[in-house]
PDB file of C-alpha atoms in Angstrom:
ATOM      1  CA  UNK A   6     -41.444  51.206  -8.651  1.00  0.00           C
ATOM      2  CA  UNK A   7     -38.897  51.661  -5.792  1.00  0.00           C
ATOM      3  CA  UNK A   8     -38.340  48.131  -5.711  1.00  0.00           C
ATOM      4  CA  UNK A   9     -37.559  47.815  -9.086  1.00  0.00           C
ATOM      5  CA  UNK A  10     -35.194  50.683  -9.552  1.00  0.00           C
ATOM      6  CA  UNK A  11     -33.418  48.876  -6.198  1.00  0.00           C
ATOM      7  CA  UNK A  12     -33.063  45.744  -7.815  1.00  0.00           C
ATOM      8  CA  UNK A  13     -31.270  47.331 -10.874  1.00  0.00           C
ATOM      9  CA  UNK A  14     -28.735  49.793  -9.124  1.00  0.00           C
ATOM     10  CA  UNK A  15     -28.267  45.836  -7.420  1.00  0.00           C
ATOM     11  CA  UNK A  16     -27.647  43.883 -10.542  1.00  0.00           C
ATOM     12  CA  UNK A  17     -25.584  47.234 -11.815  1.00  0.00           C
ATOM     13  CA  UNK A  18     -23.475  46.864  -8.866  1.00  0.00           C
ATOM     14  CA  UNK A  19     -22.811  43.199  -9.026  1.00  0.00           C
ATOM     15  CA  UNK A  20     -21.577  43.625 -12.616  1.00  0.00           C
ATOM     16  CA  UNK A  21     -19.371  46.178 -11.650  1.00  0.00           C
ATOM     17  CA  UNK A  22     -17.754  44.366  -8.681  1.00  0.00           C
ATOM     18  CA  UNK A  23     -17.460  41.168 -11.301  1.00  0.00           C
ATOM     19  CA  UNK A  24     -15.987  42.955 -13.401  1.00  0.00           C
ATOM     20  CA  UNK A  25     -13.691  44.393 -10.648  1.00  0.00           C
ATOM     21  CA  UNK A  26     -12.765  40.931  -9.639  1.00  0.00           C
ATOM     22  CA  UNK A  27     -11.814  39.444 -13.218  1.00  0.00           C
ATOM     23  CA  UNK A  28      -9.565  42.188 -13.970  1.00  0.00           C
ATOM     24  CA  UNK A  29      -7.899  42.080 -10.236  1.00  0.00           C
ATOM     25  CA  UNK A  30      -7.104  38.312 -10.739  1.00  0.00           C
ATOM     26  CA  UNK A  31      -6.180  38.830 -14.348  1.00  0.00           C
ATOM     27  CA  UNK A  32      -3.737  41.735 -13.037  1.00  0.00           C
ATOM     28  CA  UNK A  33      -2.351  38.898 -10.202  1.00  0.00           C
ATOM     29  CA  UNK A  34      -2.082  36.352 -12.297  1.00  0.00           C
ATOM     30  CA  UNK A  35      -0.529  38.590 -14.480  1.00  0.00           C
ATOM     31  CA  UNK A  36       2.191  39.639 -11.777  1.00  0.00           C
ATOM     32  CA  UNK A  37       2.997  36.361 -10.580  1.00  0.00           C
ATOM     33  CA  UNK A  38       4.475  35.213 -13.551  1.00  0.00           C
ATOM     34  CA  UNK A  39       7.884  37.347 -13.988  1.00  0.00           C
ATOM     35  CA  UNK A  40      10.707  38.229 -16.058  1.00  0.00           C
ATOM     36  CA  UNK A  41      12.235  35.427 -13.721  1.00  0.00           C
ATOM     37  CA  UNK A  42      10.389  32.693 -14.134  1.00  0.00           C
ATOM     38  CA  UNK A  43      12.515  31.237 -17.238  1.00  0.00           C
ATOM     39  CA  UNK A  44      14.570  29.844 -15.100  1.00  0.00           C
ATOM     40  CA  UNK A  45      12.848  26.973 -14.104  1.00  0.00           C
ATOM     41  CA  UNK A  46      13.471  25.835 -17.711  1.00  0.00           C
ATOM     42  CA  UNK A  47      17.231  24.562 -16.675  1.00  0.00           C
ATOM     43  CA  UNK A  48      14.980  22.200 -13.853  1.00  0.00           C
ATOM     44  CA  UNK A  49      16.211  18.829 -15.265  1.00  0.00           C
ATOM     45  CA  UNK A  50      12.972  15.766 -15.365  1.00  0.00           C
ATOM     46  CA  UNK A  51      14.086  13.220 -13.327  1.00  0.00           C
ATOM     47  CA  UNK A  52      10.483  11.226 -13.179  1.00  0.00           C
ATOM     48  CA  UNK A  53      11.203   7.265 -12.636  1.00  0.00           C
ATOM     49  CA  UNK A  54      10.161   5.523 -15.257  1.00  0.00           C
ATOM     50  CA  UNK A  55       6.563   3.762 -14.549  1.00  0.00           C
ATOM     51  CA  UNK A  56       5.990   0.271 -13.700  1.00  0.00           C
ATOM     52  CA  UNK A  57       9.295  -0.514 -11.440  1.00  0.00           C
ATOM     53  CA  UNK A  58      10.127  -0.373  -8.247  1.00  0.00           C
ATOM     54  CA  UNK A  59      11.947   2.826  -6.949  1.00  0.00           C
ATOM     55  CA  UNK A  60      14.505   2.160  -4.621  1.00  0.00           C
ATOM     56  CA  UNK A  61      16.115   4.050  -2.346  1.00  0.00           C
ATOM     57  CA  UNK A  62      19.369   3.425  -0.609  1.00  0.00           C
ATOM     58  CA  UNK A  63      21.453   5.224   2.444  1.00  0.00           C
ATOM     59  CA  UNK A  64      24.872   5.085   2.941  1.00  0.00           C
ATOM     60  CA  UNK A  65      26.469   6.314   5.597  1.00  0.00           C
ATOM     61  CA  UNK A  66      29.178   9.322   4.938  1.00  0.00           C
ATOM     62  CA  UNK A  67      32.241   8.877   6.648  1.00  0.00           C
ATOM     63  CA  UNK A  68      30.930   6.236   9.260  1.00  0.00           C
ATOM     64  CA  UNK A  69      34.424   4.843  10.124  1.00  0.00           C
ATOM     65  CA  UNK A  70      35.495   7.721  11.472  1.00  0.00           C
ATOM     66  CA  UNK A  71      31.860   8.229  13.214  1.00  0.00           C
ATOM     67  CA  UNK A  72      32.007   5.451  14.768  1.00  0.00           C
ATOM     68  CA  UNK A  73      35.577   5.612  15.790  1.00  0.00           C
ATOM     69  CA  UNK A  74      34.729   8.735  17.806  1.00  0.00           C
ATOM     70  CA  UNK A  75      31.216   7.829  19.237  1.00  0.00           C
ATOM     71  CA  UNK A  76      33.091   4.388  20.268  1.00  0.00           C
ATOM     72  CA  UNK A  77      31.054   1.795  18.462  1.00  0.00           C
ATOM     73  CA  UNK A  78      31.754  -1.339  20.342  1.00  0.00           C
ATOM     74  CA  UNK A  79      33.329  -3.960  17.668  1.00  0.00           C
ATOM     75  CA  UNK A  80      32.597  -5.519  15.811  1.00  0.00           C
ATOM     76  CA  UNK A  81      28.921  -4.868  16.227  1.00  0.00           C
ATOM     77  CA  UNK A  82      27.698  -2.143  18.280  1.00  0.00           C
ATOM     78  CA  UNK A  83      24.082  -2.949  18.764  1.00  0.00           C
ATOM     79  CA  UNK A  84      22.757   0.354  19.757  1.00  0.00           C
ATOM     80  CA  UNK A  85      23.949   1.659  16.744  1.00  0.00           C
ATOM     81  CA  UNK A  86      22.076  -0.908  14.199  1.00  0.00           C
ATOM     82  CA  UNK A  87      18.824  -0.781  16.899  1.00  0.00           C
ATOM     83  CA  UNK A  88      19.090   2.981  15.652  1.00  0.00           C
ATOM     84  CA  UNK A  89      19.601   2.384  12.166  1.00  0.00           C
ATOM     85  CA  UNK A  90      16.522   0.222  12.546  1.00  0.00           C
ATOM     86  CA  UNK A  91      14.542   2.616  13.975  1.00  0.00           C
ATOM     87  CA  UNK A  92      15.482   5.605  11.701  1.00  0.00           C
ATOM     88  CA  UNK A  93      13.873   3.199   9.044  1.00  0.00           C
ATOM     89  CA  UNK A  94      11.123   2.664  10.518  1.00  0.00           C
ATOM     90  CA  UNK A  95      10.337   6.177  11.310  1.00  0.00           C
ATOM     91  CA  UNK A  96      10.834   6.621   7.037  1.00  0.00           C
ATOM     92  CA  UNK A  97       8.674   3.933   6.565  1.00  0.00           C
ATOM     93  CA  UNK A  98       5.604   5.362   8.626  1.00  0.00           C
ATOM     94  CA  UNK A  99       5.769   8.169   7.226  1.00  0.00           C
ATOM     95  CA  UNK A 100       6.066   7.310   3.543  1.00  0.00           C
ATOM     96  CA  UNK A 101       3.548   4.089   3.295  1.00  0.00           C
ATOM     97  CA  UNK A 102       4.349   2.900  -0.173  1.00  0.00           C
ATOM     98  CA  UNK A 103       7.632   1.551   0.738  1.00  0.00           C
ATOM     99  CA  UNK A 104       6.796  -1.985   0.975  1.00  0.00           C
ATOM    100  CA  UNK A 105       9.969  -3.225   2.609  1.00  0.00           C
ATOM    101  CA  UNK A 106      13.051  -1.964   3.646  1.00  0.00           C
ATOM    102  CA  UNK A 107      16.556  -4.031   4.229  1.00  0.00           C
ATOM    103  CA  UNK A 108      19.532  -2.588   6.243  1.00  0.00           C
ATOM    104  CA  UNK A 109      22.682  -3.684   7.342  1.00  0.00           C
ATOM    105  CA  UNK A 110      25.680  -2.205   9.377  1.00  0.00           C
ATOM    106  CA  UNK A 111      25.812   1.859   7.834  1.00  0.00           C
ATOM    107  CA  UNK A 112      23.045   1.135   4.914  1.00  0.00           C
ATOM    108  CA  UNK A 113      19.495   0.989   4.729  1.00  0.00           C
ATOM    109  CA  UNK A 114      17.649   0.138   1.221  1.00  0.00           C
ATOM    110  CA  UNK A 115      14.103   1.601   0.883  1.00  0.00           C
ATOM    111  CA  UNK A 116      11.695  -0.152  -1.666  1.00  0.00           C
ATOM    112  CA  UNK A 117       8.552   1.823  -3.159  1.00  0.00           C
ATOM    113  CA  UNK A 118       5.614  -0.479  -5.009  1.00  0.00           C
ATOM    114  CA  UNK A 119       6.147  -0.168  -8.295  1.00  0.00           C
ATOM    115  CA  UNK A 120       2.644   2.056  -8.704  1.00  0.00           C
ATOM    116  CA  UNK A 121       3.829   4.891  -6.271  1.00  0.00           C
ATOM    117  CA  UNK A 122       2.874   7.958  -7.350  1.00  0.00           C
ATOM    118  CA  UNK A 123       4.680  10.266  -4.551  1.00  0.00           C
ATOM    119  CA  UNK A 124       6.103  13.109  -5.302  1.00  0.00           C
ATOM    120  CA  UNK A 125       4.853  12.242  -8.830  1.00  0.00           C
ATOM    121  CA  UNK A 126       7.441   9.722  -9.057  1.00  0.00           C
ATOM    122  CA  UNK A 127      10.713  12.485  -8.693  1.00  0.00           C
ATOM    123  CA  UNK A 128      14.028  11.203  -8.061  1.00  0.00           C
ATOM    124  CA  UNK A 129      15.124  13.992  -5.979  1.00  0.00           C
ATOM    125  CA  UNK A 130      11.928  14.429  -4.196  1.00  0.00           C
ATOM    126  CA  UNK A 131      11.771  10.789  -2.826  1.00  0.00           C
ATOM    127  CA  UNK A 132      15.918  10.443  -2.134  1.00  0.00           C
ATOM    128  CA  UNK A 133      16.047  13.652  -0.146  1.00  0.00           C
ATOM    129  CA  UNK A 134      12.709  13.239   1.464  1.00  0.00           C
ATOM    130  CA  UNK A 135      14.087   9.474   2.239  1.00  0.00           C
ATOM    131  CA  UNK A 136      17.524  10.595   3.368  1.00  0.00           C
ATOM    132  CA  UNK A 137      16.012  13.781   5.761  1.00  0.00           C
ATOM    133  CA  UNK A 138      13.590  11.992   7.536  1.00  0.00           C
ATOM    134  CA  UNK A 139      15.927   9.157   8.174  1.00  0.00           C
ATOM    135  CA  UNK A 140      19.161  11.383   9.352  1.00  0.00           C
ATOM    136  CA  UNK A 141      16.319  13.450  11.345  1.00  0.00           C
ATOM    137  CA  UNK A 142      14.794  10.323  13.168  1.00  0.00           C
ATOM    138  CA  UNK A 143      18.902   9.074  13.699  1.00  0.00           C
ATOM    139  CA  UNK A 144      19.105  12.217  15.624  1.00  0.00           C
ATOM    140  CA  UNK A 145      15.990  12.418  17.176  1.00  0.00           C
ATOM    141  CA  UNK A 146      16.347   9.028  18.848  1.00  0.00           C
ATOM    142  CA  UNK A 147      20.040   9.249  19.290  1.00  0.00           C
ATOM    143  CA  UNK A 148      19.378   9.230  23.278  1.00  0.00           C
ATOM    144  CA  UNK A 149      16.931   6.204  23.420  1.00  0.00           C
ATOM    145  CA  UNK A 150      19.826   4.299  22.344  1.00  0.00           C
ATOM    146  CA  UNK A 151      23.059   5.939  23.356  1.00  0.00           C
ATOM    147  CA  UNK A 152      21.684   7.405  26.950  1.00  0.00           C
ATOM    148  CA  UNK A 153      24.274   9.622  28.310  1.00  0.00           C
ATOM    149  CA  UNK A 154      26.711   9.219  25.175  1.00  0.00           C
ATOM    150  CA  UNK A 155      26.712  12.311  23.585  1.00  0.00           C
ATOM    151  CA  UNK A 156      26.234  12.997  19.747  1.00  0.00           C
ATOM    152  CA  UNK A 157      29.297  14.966  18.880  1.00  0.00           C
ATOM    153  CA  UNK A 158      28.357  16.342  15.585  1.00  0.00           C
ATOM    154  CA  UNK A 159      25.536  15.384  13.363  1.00  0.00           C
ATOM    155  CA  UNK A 160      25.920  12.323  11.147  1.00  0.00           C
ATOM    156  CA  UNK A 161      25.649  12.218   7.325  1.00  0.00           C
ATOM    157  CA  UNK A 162      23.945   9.812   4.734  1.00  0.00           C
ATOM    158  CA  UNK A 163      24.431  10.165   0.564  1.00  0.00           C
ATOM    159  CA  UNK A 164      21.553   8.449  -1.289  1.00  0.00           C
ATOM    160  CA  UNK A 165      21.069   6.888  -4.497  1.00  0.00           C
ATOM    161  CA  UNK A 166      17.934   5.843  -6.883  1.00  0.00           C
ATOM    162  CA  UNK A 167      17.694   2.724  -8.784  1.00  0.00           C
ATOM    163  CA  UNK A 168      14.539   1.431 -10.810  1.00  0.00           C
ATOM    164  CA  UNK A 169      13.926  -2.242 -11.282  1.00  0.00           C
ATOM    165  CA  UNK A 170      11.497  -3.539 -13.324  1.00  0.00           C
ATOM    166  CA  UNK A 171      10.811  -7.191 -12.490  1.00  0.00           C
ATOM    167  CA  UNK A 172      10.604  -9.141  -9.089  1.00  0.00           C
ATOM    168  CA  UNK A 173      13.535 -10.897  -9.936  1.00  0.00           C
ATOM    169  CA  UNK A 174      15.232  -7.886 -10.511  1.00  0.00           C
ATOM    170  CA  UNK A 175      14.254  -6.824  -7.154  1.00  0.00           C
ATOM    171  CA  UNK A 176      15.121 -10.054  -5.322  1.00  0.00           C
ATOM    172  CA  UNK A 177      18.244 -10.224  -6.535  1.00  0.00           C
ATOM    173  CA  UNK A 178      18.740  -6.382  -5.473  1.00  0.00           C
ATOM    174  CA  UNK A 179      18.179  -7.737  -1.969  1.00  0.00           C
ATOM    175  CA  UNK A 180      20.236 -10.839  -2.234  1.00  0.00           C
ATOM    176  CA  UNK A 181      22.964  -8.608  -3.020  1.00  0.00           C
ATOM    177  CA  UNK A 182      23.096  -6.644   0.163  1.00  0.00           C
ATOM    178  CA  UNK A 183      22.052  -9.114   1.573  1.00  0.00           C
ATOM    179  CA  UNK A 184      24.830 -11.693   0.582  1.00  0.00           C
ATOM    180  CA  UNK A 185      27.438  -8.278   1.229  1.00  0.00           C
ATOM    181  CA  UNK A 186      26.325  -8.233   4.964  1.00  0.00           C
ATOM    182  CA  UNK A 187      27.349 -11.869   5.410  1.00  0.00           C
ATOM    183  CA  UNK A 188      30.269 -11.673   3.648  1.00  0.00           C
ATOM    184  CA  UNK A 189      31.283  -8.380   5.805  1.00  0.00           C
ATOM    185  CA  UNK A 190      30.366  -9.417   8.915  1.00  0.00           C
ATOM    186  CA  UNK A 191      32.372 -12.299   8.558  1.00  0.00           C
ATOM    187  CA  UNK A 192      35.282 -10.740   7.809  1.00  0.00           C
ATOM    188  CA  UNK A 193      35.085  -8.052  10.722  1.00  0.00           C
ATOM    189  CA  UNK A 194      33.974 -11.210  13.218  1.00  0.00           C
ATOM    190  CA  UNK A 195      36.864 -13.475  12.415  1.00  0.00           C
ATOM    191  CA  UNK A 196      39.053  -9.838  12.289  1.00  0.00           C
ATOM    192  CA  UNK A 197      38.017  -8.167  15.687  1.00  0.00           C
ATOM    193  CA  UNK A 198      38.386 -11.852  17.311  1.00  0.00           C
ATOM    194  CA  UNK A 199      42.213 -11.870  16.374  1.00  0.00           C
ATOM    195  CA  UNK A 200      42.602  -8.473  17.767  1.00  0.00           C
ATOM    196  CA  UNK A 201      40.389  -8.316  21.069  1.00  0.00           C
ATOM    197  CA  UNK A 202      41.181 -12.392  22.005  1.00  0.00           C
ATOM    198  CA  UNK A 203      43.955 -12.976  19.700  1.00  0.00           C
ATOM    199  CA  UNK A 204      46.353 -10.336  20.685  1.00  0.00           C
ATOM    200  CA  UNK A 205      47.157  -9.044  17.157  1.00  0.00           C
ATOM    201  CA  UNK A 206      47.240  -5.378  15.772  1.00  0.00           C
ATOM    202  CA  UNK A 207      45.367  -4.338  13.610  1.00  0.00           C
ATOM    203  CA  UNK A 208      47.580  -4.721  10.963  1.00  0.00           C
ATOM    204  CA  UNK A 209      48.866  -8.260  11.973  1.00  0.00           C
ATOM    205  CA  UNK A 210      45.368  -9.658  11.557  1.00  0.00           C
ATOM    206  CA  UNK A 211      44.904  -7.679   8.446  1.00  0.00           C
ATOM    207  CA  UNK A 212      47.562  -9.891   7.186  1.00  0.00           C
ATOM    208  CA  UNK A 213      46.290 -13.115   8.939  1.00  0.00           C
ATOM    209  CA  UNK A 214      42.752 -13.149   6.577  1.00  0.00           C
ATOM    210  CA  UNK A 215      44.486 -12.403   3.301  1.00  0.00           C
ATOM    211  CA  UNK A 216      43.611 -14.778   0.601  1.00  0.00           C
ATOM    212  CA  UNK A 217      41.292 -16.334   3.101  1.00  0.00           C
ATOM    213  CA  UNK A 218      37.934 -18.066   1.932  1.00  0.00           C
ATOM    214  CA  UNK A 219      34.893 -18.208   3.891  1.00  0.00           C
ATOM    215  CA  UNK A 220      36.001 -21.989   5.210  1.00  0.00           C
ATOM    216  CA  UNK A 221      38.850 -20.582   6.368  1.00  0.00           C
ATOM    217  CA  UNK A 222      37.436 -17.908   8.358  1.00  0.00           C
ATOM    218  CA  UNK A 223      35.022 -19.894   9.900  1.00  0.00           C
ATOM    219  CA  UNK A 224      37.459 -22.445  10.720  1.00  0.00           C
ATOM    220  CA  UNK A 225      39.744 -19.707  12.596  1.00  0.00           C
ATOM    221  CA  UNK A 226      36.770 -18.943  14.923  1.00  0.00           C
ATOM    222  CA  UNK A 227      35.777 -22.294  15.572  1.00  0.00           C
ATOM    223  CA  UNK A 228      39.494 -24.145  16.013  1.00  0.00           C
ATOM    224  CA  UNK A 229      41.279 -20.633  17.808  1.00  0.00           C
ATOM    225  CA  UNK A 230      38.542 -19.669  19.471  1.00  0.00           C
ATOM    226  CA  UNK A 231      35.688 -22.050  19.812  1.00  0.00           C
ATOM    227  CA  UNK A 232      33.094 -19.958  18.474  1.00  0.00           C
ATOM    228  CA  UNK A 233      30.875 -21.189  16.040  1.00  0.00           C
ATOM    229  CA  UNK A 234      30.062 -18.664  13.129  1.00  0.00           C
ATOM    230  CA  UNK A 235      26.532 -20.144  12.361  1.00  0.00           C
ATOM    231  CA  UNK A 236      25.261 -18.990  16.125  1.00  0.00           C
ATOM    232  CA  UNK A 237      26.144 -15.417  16.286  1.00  0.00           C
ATOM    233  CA  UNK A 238      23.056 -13.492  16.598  1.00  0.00           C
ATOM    234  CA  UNK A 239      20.974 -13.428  13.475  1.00  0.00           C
ATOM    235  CA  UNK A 240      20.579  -9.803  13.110  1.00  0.00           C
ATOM    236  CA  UNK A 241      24.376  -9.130  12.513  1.00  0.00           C
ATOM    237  CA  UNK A 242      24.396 -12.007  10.213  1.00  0.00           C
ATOM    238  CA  UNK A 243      21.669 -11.479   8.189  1.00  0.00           C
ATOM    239  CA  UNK A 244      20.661  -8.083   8.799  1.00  0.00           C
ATOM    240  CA  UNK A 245      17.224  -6.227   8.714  1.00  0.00           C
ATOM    241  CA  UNK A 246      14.002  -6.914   7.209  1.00  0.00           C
ATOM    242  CA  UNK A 247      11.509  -4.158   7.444  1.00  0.00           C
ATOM    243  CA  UNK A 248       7.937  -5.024   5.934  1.00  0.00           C
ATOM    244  CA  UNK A 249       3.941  -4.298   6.758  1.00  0.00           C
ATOM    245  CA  UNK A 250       2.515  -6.673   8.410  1.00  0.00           C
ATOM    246  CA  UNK A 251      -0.729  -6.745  10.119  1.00  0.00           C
ATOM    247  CA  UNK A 252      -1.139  -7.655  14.252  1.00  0.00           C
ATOM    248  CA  UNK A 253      -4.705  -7.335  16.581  1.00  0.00           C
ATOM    249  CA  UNK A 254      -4.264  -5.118  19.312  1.00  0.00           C
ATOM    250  CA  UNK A 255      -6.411  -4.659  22.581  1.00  0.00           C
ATOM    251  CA  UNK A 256      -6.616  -1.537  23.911  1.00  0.00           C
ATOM    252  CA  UNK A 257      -9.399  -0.103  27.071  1.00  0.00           C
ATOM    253  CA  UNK A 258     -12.109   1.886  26.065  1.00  0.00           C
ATOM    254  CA  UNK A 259     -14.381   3.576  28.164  1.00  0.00           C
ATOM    255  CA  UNK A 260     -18.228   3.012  26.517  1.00  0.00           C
ATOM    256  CA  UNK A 261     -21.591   3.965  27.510  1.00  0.00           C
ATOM    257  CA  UNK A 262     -24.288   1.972  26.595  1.00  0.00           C
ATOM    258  CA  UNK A 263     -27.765   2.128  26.339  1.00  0.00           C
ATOM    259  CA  UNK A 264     -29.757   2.702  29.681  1.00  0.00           C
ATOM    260  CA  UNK A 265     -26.635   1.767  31.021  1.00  0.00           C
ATOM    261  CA  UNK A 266     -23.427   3.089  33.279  1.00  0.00           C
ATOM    262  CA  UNK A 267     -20.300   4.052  31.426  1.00  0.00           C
ATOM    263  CA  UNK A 268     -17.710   1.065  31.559  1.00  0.00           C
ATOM    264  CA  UNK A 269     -14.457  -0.030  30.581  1.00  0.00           C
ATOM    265  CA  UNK A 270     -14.442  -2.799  27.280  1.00  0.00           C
ATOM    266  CA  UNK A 271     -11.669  -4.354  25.806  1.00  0.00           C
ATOM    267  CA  UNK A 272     -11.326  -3.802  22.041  1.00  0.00           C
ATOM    268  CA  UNK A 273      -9.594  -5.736  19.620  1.00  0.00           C
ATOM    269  CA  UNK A 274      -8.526  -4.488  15.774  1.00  0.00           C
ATOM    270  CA  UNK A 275      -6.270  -4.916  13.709  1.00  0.00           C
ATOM    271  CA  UNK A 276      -3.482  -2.547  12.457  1.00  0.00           C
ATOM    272  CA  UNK A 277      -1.110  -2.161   9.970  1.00  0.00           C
ATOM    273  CA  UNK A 278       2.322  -2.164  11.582  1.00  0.00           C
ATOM    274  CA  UNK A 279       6.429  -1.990  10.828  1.00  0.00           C
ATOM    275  CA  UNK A 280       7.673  -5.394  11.320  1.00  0.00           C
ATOM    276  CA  UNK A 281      11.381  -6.327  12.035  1.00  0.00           C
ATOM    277  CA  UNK A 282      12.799  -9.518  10.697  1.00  0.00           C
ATOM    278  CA  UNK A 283      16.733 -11.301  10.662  1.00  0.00           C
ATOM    279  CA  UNK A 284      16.140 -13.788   8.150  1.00  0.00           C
ATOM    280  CA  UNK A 285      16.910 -15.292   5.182  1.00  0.00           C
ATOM    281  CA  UNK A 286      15.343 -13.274   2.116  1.00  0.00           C
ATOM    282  CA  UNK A 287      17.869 -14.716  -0.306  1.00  0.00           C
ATOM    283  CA  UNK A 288      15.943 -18.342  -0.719  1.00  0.00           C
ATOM    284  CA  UNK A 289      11.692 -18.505  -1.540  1.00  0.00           C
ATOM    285  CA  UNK A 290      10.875 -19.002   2.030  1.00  0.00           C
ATOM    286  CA  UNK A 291      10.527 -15.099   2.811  1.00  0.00           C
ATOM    287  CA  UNK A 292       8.765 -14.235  -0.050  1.00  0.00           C
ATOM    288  CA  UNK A 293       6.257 -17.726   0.513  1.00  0.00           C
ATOM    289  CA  UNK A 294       5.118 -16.642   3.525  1.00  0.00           C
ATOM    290  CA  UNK A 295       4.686 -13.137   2.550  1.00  0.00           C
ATOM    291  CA  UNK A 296       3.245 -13.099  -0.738  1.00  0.00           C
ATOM    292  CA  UNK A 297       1.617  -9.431  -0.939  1.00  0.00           C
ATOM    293  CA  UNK A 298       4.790  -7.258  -0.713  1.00  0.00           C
ATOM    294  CA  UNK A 299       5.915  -8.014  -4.390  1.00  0.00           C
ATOM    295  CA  UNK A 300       3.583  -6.978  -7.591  1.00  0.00           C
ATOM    296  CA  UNK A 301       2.211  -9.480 -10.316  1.00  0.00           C
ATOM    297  CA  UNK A 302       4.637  -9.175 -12.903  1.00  0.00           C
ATOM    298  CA  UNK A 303       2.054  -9.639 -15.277  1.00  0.00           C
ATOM    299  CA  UNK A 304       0.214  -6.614 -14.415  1.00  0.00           C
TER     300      UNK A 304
END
């Protein structure tokens, strides 16, 4: 009898205490949502469209004067694009759908498969999570590259989202900054050889490369100066090619076997890894002999 009038004051209590519960998170759920919460009604959709690429470009704000005051050698300072380079990389680690990145003097261009669902696919999500993490890491390794020159003031980078739907599309993306890095670099070679072993200001050798074609340029470094365009270094010419790529590495590990002492044994896997390439990506060659970073278009 005792048990049984025990085992309904239980069940009476559990009822009450569900009861209880309900009506709490009711009351909460309730409260949460306030007179304030219209507001998120003037949030404006800015989902990319499915099915195309997503990419994601930096651009330096105000670089010139940057690198006027940090004194970027001219006309390529490589600590400064070995920093660029490893900004992107850090970006690319930590977000793994881009599938390859491109940079070049002040710009980097960050390319997300075209099934990413990050940040559900948000504009503004994946440009300012892009842009922080990349002007975070520029800071962050600012030292490993510039030693004992000091950062003066933090540096800035705008971004920008563009969708393409096809390979081509997104080849010919790439060819584009791709085909702007040569034609700059060019320029700034043929211009910071007039003024550094040419004696002429700045403003004379402005003048000088008016109206100039690419022939002529190149023929300005080779007959004035005996340099030959075609065999200065490959990443100022061509710029940056980030991609995956995957490379065995053997590392020590200490094992124990069976009825046996504890001993060292080399290991060998494979990982997944941030590659750096200065090469053509303009022709088929690139994309031949790495097949898997573009999508069937027929999918």
């Amino acid at each position: 009898m005792l048990i049984r009038k025990a085992c309904r004051l239980f069940a009476g209590s559990r009822t009450f205490f569900t009861i209880a519960f309900v009506r709490l998170s009711t009351t909460s759920s309730i409260m949460a949502k306030s007179k304030f919460e219209y507001v998120r009604s003037f949030e404006t959709d800015d989902t990319c469209l499915r099915n195309c690429y997503i990419v994601v470009r930096l651009d330096g704000r105000n670089f010139h004067k940057f690198a006027e005051q940090h004194k970027f050698i001219k006309p390529n300072d490589d600590r400064a694009l070995g920093l660029m380079t490893r900004s992107a990389r850090s970006v690319m680690e930590e977000l793994e759908d881009i599938i390859i990145a491109y940079g070049q003097s002040d710009e980097f261009s960050f390319v997300f498969k075209r099934s990413s669902t990050w940040f559900k696919r948000r504009a503004s999500k994946l440009m300012t999570h892009v842009a922080s993490q990349f002007s975070s890491s520029y800071v962050f390794y600012w030292k490993e590259f510039f030693e004992e020159q000091p950062l003066l003031y933090p540096p800035g980078f705008d971004g920008r989202v563009v969708l393409y739907p096809t390979n081509r599309n997104l080849r010919d993306y790439l060819s584009w900054r791709q085909a702007d890095c040569h034609i700059n670099n060019l320029y700034n070679t043929v211009f910071w050889t007039l003024v550094q072993k040419g004696g002429l200001t700045t403003t004379q050798a402005d003048d000088r490369l008016k109206g100039t074609l690419a022939s002529d340029k190149n023929e300005i470094l080779f007959s004035e100066f005996d340099i030959n365009y075609n065999t200065e270094s490959a990443i100022n010419r061509k710029g940056t090619t980030l991609i995956w790529e995957k490379r065995d590495e053997t590392v020590i590990k200490r094992m124990k076997l069976p009825n046996e002492e504890e001993k060292e044994v080399l290991v060998t896997r494979s990982r997944r890894r941030v590659e750096a390439h200065h090469c053509d990506i303009i022709g088929d060659q690139f994309w031949d002999e790495h097949p898997d970073i573009l999508e069937d278009d027929n999918c």
